[in-house]
Amino acid sequence: TAYEMQRSLVDSEMCIRGRKEKLAYIVKGFNNKQISELIYLSENTIKTYRKRLMIKIGAKNAADLVFKGKDFL
């Protein structure tokens, strides 16, 4: 239905915003614990997100993630 399609779009947008928020904290130099405390997720969730993001954008290490991550903000 139209409502379900709208809901899906809203959910997707919120997910993208959440990813960008986490990425912004990473680029600013926040560590996993700091990010987890700021956005009320577990530290392990942030670690997993960081690992997956590194793979997705081809970052070799944390410094490379910060450098390449700037392009996605």
JSON list of N, CA and C in Angstrom, two decimals, residues 19-70:
[
{"chain": "A", "resi": 19, "resn": "ARG", "atom": "N", "xyz": [23.51, 6.27, 10.13]},
{"chain": "A", "resi": 19, "resn": "ARG", "atom": "CA", "xyz": [24.84, 5.92, 9.64]},
{"chain": "A", "resi": 19, "resn": "ARG", "atom": "C", "xyz": [25.71, 7.16, 9.52]},
{"chain": "A", "resi": 20, "resn": "LYS", "atom": "N", "xyz": [25.14, 8.22, 8.98]},
{"chain": "A", "resi": 20, "resn": "LYS", "atom": "CA", "xyz": [25.91, 9.46, 8.82]},
{"chain": "A", "resi": 20, "resn": "LYS", "atom": "C", "xyz": [26.29, 10.04, 10.17]},
{"chain": "A", "resi": 21, "resn": "GLU", "atom": "N", "xyz": [25.40, 9.91, 11.15]},
{"chain": "A", "resi": 21, "resn": "GLU", "atom": "CA", "xyz": [25.71, 10.42, 12.49]},
{"chain": "A", "resi": 21, "resn": "GLU", "atom": "C", "xyz": [26.91, 9.67, 13.06]},
{"chain": "A", "resi": 22, "resn": "LYS", "atom": "N", "xyz": [26.90, 8.34, 12.96]},
{"chain": "A", "resi": 22, "resn": "LYS", "atom": "CA", "xyz": [28.03, 7.55, 13.47]},
{"chain": "A", "resi": 22, "resn": "LYS", "atom": "C", "xyz": [29.31, 7.89, 12.72]},
{"chain": "A", "resi": 23, "resn": "LEU", "atom": "N", "xyz": [29.21, 8.00, 11.40]},
{"chain": "A", "resi": 23, "resn": "LEU", "atom": "CA", "xyz": [30.38, 8.33, 10.59]},
{"chain": "A", "resi": 23, "resn": "LEU", "atom": "C", "xyz": [30.93, 9.70, 10.97]},
{"chain": "A", "resi": 24, "resn": "ALA", "atom": "N", "xyz": [30.06, 10.66, 11.22]},
{"chain": "A", "resi": 24, "resn": "ALA", "atom": "CA", "xyz": [30.51, 12.00, 11.60]},
{"chain": "A", "resi": 24, "resn": "ALA", "atom": "C", "xyz": [31.31, 11.94, 12.89]},
{"chain": "A", "resi": 25, "resn": "TYR", "atom": "N", "xyz": [30.86, 11.16, 13.85]},
{"chain": "A", "resi": 25, "resn": "TYR", "atom": "CA", "xyz": [31.61, 11.02, 15.11]},
{"chain": "A", "resi": 25, "resn": "TYR", "atom": "C", "xyz": [32.97, 10.36, 14.87]},
{"chain": "A", "resi": 26, "resn": "ILE", "atom": "N", "xyz": [33.00, 9.36, 14.00]},
{"chain": "A", "resi": 26, "resn": "ILE", "atom": "CA", "xyz": [34.27, 8.69, 13.69]},
{"chain": "A", "resi": 26, "resn": "ILE", "atom": "C", "xyz": [35.24, 9.67, 13.06]},
{"chain": "A", "resi": 27, "resn": "VAL", "atom": "N", "xyz": [34.76, 10.43, 12.08]},
{"chain": "A", "resi": 27, "resn": "VAL", "atom": "CA", "xyz": [35.61, 11.40, 11.39]},
{"chain": "A", "resi": 27, "resn": "VAL", "atom": "C", "xyz": [36.13, 12.47, 12.35]},
{"chain": "A", "resi": 28, "resn": "LYS", "atom": "N", "xyz": [35.32, 12.82, 13.34]},
{"chain": "A", "resi": 28, "resn": "LYS", "atom": "CA", "xyz": [35.76, 13.83, 14.32]},
{"chain": "A", "resi": 28, "resn": "LYS", "atom": "C", "xyz": [36.73, 13.26, 15.34]},
{"chain": "A", "resi": 29, "resn": "GLY", "atom": "N", "xyz": [36.98, 11.95, 15.30]},
{"chain": "A", "resi": 29, "resn": "GLY", "atom": "CA", "xyz": [37.97, 11.35, 16.17]},
{"chain": "A", "resi": 29, "resn": "GLY", "atom": "C", "xyz": [37.44, 10.72, 17.45]},
{"chain": "A", "resi": 30, "resn": "PHE", "atom": "N", "xyz": [36.13, 10.59, 17.57]},
{"chain": "A", "resi": 30, "resn": "PHE", "atom": "CA", "xyz": [35.56, 9.96, 18.76]},
{"chain": "A", "resi": 30, "resn": "PHE", "atom": "C", "xyz": [35.88, 8.47, 18.74]},
{"chain": "A", "resi": 31, "resn": "ASN", "atom": "N", "xyz": [36.15, 7.90, 19.90]},
{"chain": "A", "resi": 31, "resn": "ASN", "atom": "CA", "xyz": [36.38, 6.46, 19.95]},
{"chain": "A", "resi": 31, "resn": "ASN", "atom": "C", "xyz": [35.05, 5.71, 20.12]},
{"chain": "A", "resi": 32, "resn": "ASN", "atom": "N", "xyz": [35.10, 4.38, 20.04]},
{"chain": "A", "resi": 32, "resn": "ASN", "atom": "CA", "xyz": [33.88, 3.57, 20.09]},
{"chain": "A", "resi": 32, "resn": "ASN", "atom": "C", "xyz": [33.08, 3.81, 21.37]},
{"chain": "A", "resi": 33, "resn": "LYS", "atom": "N", "xyz": [33.76, 3.89, 22.49]},
{"chain": "A", "resi": 33, "resn": "LYS", "atom": "CA", "xyz": [33.06, 4.08, 23.76]},
{"chain": "A", "resi": 33, "resn": "LYS", "atom": "C", "xyz": [32.34, 5.43, 23.79]},
{"chain": "A", "resi": 34, "resn": "GLN", "atom": "N", "xyz": [33.01, 6.47, 23.34]},
{"chain": "A", "resi": 34, "resn": "GLN", "atom": "CA", "xyz": [32.41, 7.81, 23.33]},
{"chain": "A", "resi": 34, "resn": "GLN", "atom": "C", "xyz": [31.17, 7.84, 22.43]},
{"chain": "A", "resi": 35, "resn": "ILE", "atom": "N", "xyz": [31.28, 7.24, 21.24]},
{"chain": "A", "resi": 35, "resn": "ILE", "atom": "CA", "xyz": [30.15, 7.21, 20.32]},
{"chain": "A", "resi": 35, "resn": "ILE", "atom": "C", "xyz": [28.99, 6.43, 20.93]},
{"chain": "A", "resi": 36, "resn": "SER", "atom": "N", "xyz": [29.29, 5.29, 21.52]},
{"chain": "A", "resi": 36, "resn": "SER", "atom": "CA", "xyz": [28.23, 4.47, 22.11]},
{"chain": "A", "resi": 36, "resn": "SER", "atom": "C", "xyz": [27.49, 5.21, 23.21]},
{"chain": "A", "resi": 37, "resn": "GLU", "atom": "N", "xyz": [28.20, 5.98, 23.99]},
{"chain": "A", "resi": 37, "resn": "GLU", "atom": "CA", "xyz": [27.56, 6.75, 25.06]},
{"chain": "A", "resi": 37, "resn": "GLU", "atom": "C", "xyz": [26.73, 7.91, 24.51]},
{"chain": "A", "resi": 38, "resn": "LEU", "atom": "N", "xyz": [27.18, 8.50, 23.43]},
{"chain": "A", "resi": 38, "resn": "LEU", "atom": "CA", "xyz": [26.46, 9.63, 22.84]},
{"chain": "A", "resi": 38, "resn": "LEU", "atom": "C", "xyz": [25.15, 9.22, 22.16]},
{"chain": "A", "resi": 39, "resn": "ILE", "atom": "N", "xyz": [25.16, 8.05, 21.51]},
{"chain": "A", "resi": 39, "resn": "ILE", "atom": "CA", "xyz": [23.96, 7.67, 20.74]},
{"chain": "A", "resi": 39, "resn": "ILE", "atom": "C", "xyz": [23.25, 6.45, 21.32]},
{"chain": "A", "resi": 40, "resn": "TYR", "atom": "N", "xyz": [23.62, 6.08, 22.53]},
{"chain": "A", "resi": 40, "resn": "TYR", "atom": "CA", "xyz": [22.91, 5.04, 23.28]},
{"chain": "A", "resi": 40, "resn": "TYR", "atom": "C", "xyz": [22.86, 3.69, 22.56]},
{"chain": "A", "resi": 41, "resn": "LEU", "atom": "N", "xyz": [24.01, 3.29, 22.02]},
{"chain": "A", "resi": 41, "resn": "LEU", "atom": "CA", "xyz": [24.17, 1.95, 21.45]},
{"chain": "A", "resi": 41, "resn": "LEU", "atom": "C", "xyz": [25.34, 1.30, 22.18]},
{"chain": "A", "resi": 42, "resn": "SER", "atom": "N", "xyz": [25.41, -0.02, 22.11]},
{"chain": "A", "resi": 42, "resn": "SER", "atom": "CA", "xyz": [26.51, -0.69, 22.80]},
{"chain": "A", "resi": 42, "resn": "SER", "atom": "C", "xyz": [27.83, -0.42, 22.07]},
{"chain": "A", "resi": 43, "resn": "GLU", "atom": "N", "xyz": [28.89, -0.52, 22.81]},
{"chain": "A", "resi": 43, "resn": "GLU", "atom": "CA", "xyz": [30.22, -0.33, 22.22]},
{"chain": "A", "resi": 43, "resn": "GLU", "atom": "C", "xyz": [30.48, -1.38, 21.15]},
{"chain": "A", "resi": 44, "resn": "ASN", "atom": "N", "xyz": [30.00, -2.59, 21.36]},
{"chain": "A", "resi": 44, "resn": "ASN", "atom": "CA", "xyz": [30.18, -3.65, 20.36]},
{"chain": "A", "resi": 44, "resn": "ASN", "atom": "C", "xyz": [29.44, -3.33, 19.06]},
{"chain": "A", "resi": 45, "resn": "THR", "atom": "N", "xyz": [28.28, -2.70, 19.16]},
{"chain": "A", "resi": 45, "resn": "THR", "atom": "CA", "xyz": [27.55, -2.29, 17.96]},
{"chain": "A", "resi": 45, "resn": "THR", "atom": "C", "xyz": [28.37, -1.29, 17.17]},
{"chain": "A", "resi": 46, "resn": "ILE", "atom": "N", "xyz": [28.99, -0.36, 17.85]},
{"chain": "A", "resi": 46, "resn": "ILE", "atom": "CA", "xyz": [29.81, 0.65, 17.18]},
{"chain": "A", "resi": 46, "resn": "ILE", "atom": "C", "xyz": [31.05, 0.00, 16.56]},
{"chain": "A", "resi": 47, "resn": "LYS", "atom": "N", "xyz": [31.66, -0.94, 17.26]},
{"chain": "A", "resi": 47, "resn": "LYS", "atom": "CA", "xyz": [32.83, -1.66, 16.71]},
{"chain": "A", "resi": 47, "resn": "LYS", "atom": "C", "xyz": [32.44, -2.39, 15.43]},
{"chain": "A", "resi": 48, "resn": "THR", "atom": "N", "xyz": [31.31, -3.05, 15.46]},
{"chain": "A", "resi": 48, "resn": "THR", "atom": "CA", "xyz": [30.84, -3.78, 14.28]},
{"chain": "A", "resi": 48, "resn": "THR", "atom": "C", "xyz": [30.57, -2.82, 13.13]},
{"chain": "A", "resi": 49, "resn": "TYR", "atom": "N", "xyz": [29.92, -1.70, 13.43]},
{"chain": "A", "resi": 49, "resn": "TYR", "atom": "CA", "xyz": [29.64, -0.70, 12.41]},
{"chain": "A", "resi": 49, "resn": "TYR", "atom": "C", "xyz": [30.95, -0.20, 11.79]},
{"chain": "A", "resi": 50, "resn": "ARG", "atom": "N", "xyz": [31.92, 0.09, 12.63]},
{"chain": "A", "resi": 50, "resn": "ARG", "atom": "CA", "xyz": [33.20, 0.61, 12.16]},
{"chain": "A", "resi": 50, "resn": "ARG", "atom": "C", "xyz": [33.90, -0.41, 11.25]},
{"chain": "A", "resi": 51, "resn": "LYS", "atom": "N", "xyz": [33.90, -1.68, 11.65]},
{"chain": "A", "resi": 51, "resn": "LYS", "atom": "CA", "xyz": [34.53, -2.73, 10.83]},
{"chain": "A", "resi": 51, "resn": "LYS", "atom": "C", "xyz": [33.85, -2.86, 9.47]},
{"chain": "A", "resi": 52, "resn": "ARG", "atom": "N", "xyz": [32.52, -2.88, 9.48]},
{"chain": "A", "resi": 52, "resn": "ARG", "atom": "CA", "xyz": [31.77, -3.01, 8.23]},
{"chain": "A", "resi": 52, "resn": "ARG", "atom": "C", "xyz": [31.98, -1.79, 7.33]},
{"chain": "A", "resi": 53, "resn": "LEU", "atom": "N", "xyz": [32.05, -0.63, 7.93]},
{"chain": "A", "resi": 53, "resn": "LEU", "atom": "CA", "xyz": [32.27, 0.58, 7.16]},
{"chain": "A", "resi": 53, "resn": "LEU", "atom": "C", "xyz": [33.66, 0.57, 6.53]},
{"chain": "A", "resi": 54, "resn": "MET", "atom": "N", "xyz": [34.66, 0.11, 7.26]},
{"chain": "A", "resi": 54, "resn": "MET", "atom": "CA", "xyz": [36.01, 0.03, 6.72]},
{"chain": "A", "resi": 54, "resn": "MET", "atom": "C", "xyz": [36.04, -0.87, 5.48]},
{"chain": "A", "resi": 55, "resn": "ILE", "atom": "N", "xyz": [35.35, -2.00, 5.56]},
{"chain": "A", "resi": 55, "resn": "ILE", "atom": "CA", "xyz": [35.29, -2.90, 4.42]},
{"chain": "A", "resi": 55, "resn": "ILE", "atom": "C", "xyz": [34.56, -2.24, 3.26]},
{"chain": "A", "resi": 56, "resn": "LYS", "atom": "N", "xyz": [33.44, -1.61, 3.56]},
{"chain": "A", "resi": 56, "resn": "LYS", "atom": "CA", "xyz": [32.60, -1.01, 2.52]},
{"chain": "A", "resi": 56, "resn": "LYS", "atom": "C", "xyz": [33.33, 0.08, 1.74]},
{"chain": "A", "resi": 57, "resn": "ILE", "atom": "N", "xyz": [34.11, 0.92, 2.42]},
{"chain": "A", "resi": 57, "resn": "ILE", "atom": "CA", "xyz": [34.77, 2.02, 1.72]},
{"chain": "A", "resi": 57, "resn": "ILE", "atom": "C", "xyz": [36.24, 1.73, 1.42]},
{"chain": "A", "resi": 58, "resn": "GLY", "atom": "N", "xyz": [36.70, 0.54, 1.78]},
{"chain": "A", "resi": 58, "resn": "GLY", "atom": "CA", "xyz": [38.06, 0.14, 1.46]},
{"chain": "A", "resi": 58, "resn": "GLY", "atom": "C", "xyz": [39.13, 0.80, 2.30]},
{"chain": "A", "resi": 59, "resn": "ALA", "atom": "N", "xyz": [38.81, 1.10, 3.54]},
{"chain": "A", "resi": 59, "resn": "ALA", "atom": "CA", "xyz": [39.80, 1.71, 4.43]},
{"chain": "A", "resi": 59, "resn": "ALA", "atom": "C", "xyz": [40.73, 0.64, 4.99]},
{"chain": "A", "resi": 60, "resn": "LYS", "atom": "N", "xyz": [42.01, 0.95, 5.02]},
{"chain": "A", "resi": 60, "resn": "LYS", "atom": "CA", "xyz": [43.01, -0.02, 5.49]},
{"chain": "A", "resi": 60, "resn": "LYS", "atom": "C", "xyz": [43.20, 0.00, 7.00]},
{"chain": "A", "resi": 61, "resn": "ASN", "atom": "N", "xyz": [42.91, 1.16, 7.61]},
{"chain": "A", "resi": 61, "resn": "ASN", "atom": "CA", "xyz": [43.08, 1.30, 9.05]},
{"chain": "A", "resi": 61, "resn": "ASN", "atom": "C", "xyz": [42.20, 2.46, 9.53]},
{"chain": "A", "resi": 62, "resn": "ALA", "atom": "N", "xyz": [42.26, 2.76, 10.81]},
{"chain": "A", "resi": 62, "resn": "ALA", "atom": "CA", "xyz": [41.40, 3.79, 11.39]},
{"chain": "A", "resi": 62, "resn": "ALA", "atom": "C", "xyz": [41.67, 5.17, 10.79]},
{"chain": "A", "resi": 63, "resn": "ALA", "atom": "N", "xyz": [42.93, 5.49, 10.56]},
{"chain": "A", "resi": 63, "resn": "ALA", "atom": "CA", "xyz": [43.26, 6.79, 9.97]},
{"chain": "A", "resi": 63, "resn": "ALA", "atom": "C", "xyz": [42.71, 6.90, 8.55]},
{"chain": "A", "resi": 64, "resn": "ASP", "atom": "N", "xyz": [42.80, 5.82, 7.81]},
{"chain": "A", "resi": 64, "resn": "ASP", "atom": "CA", "xyz": [42.28, 5.79, 6.45]},
{"chain": "A", "resi": 64, "resn": "ASP", "atom": "C", "xyz": [40.75, 5.91, 6.45]},
{"chain": "A", "resi": 65, "resn": "LEU", "atom": "N", "xyz": [40.12, 5.32, 7.45]},
{"chain": "A", "resi": 65, "resn": "LEU", "atom": "CA", "xyz": [38.66, 5.43, 7.60]},
{"chain": "A", "resi": 65, "resn": "LEU", "atom": "C", "xyz": [38.27, 6.89, 7.81]},
{"chain": "A", "resi": 66, "resn": "VAL", "atom": "N", "xyz": [39.00, 7.59, 8.65]},
{"chain": "A", "resi": 66, "resn": "VAL", "atom": "CA", "xyz": [38.70, 9.00, 8.90]},
{"chain": "A", "resi": 66, "resn": "VAL", "atom": "C", "xyz": [38.90, 9.80, 7.61]},
{"chain": "A", "resi": 67, "resn": "PHE", "atom": "N", "xyz": [40.00, 9.56, 6.92]},
{"chain": "A", "resi": 67, "resn": "PHE", "atom": "CA", "xyz": [40.30, 10.29, 5.69]},
{"chain": "A", "resi": 67, "resn": "PHE", "atom": "C", "xyz": [39.24, 10.04, 4.63]},
{"chain": "A", "resi": 68, "resn": "LYS", "atom": "N", "xyz": [38.93, 8.78, 4.36]},
{"chain": "A", "resi": 68, "resn": "LYS", "atom": "CA", "xyz": [37.95, 8.43, 3.32]},
{"chain": "A", "resi": 68, "resn": "LYS", "atom": "C", "xyz": [36.53, 8.75, 3.77]},
{"chain": "A", "resi": 69, "resn": "GLY", "atom": "N", "xyz": [36.27, 8.66, 5.06]},
{"chain": "A", "resi": 69, "resn": "GLY", "atom": "CA", "xyz": [34.94, 8.91, 5.56]},
{"chain": "A", "resi": 69, "resn": "GLY", "atom": "C", "xyz": [34.45, 10.33, 5.34]},
{"chain": "A", "resi": 70, "resn": "LYS", "atom": "N", "xyz": [35.38, 11.27, 5.27]},
{"chain": "A", "resi": 70, "resn": "LYS", "atom": "CA", "xyz": [35.03, 12.68, 5.04]},
{"chain": "A", "resi": 70, "resn": "LYS", "atom": "C", "xyz": [34.28, 12.86, 3.72]}
]
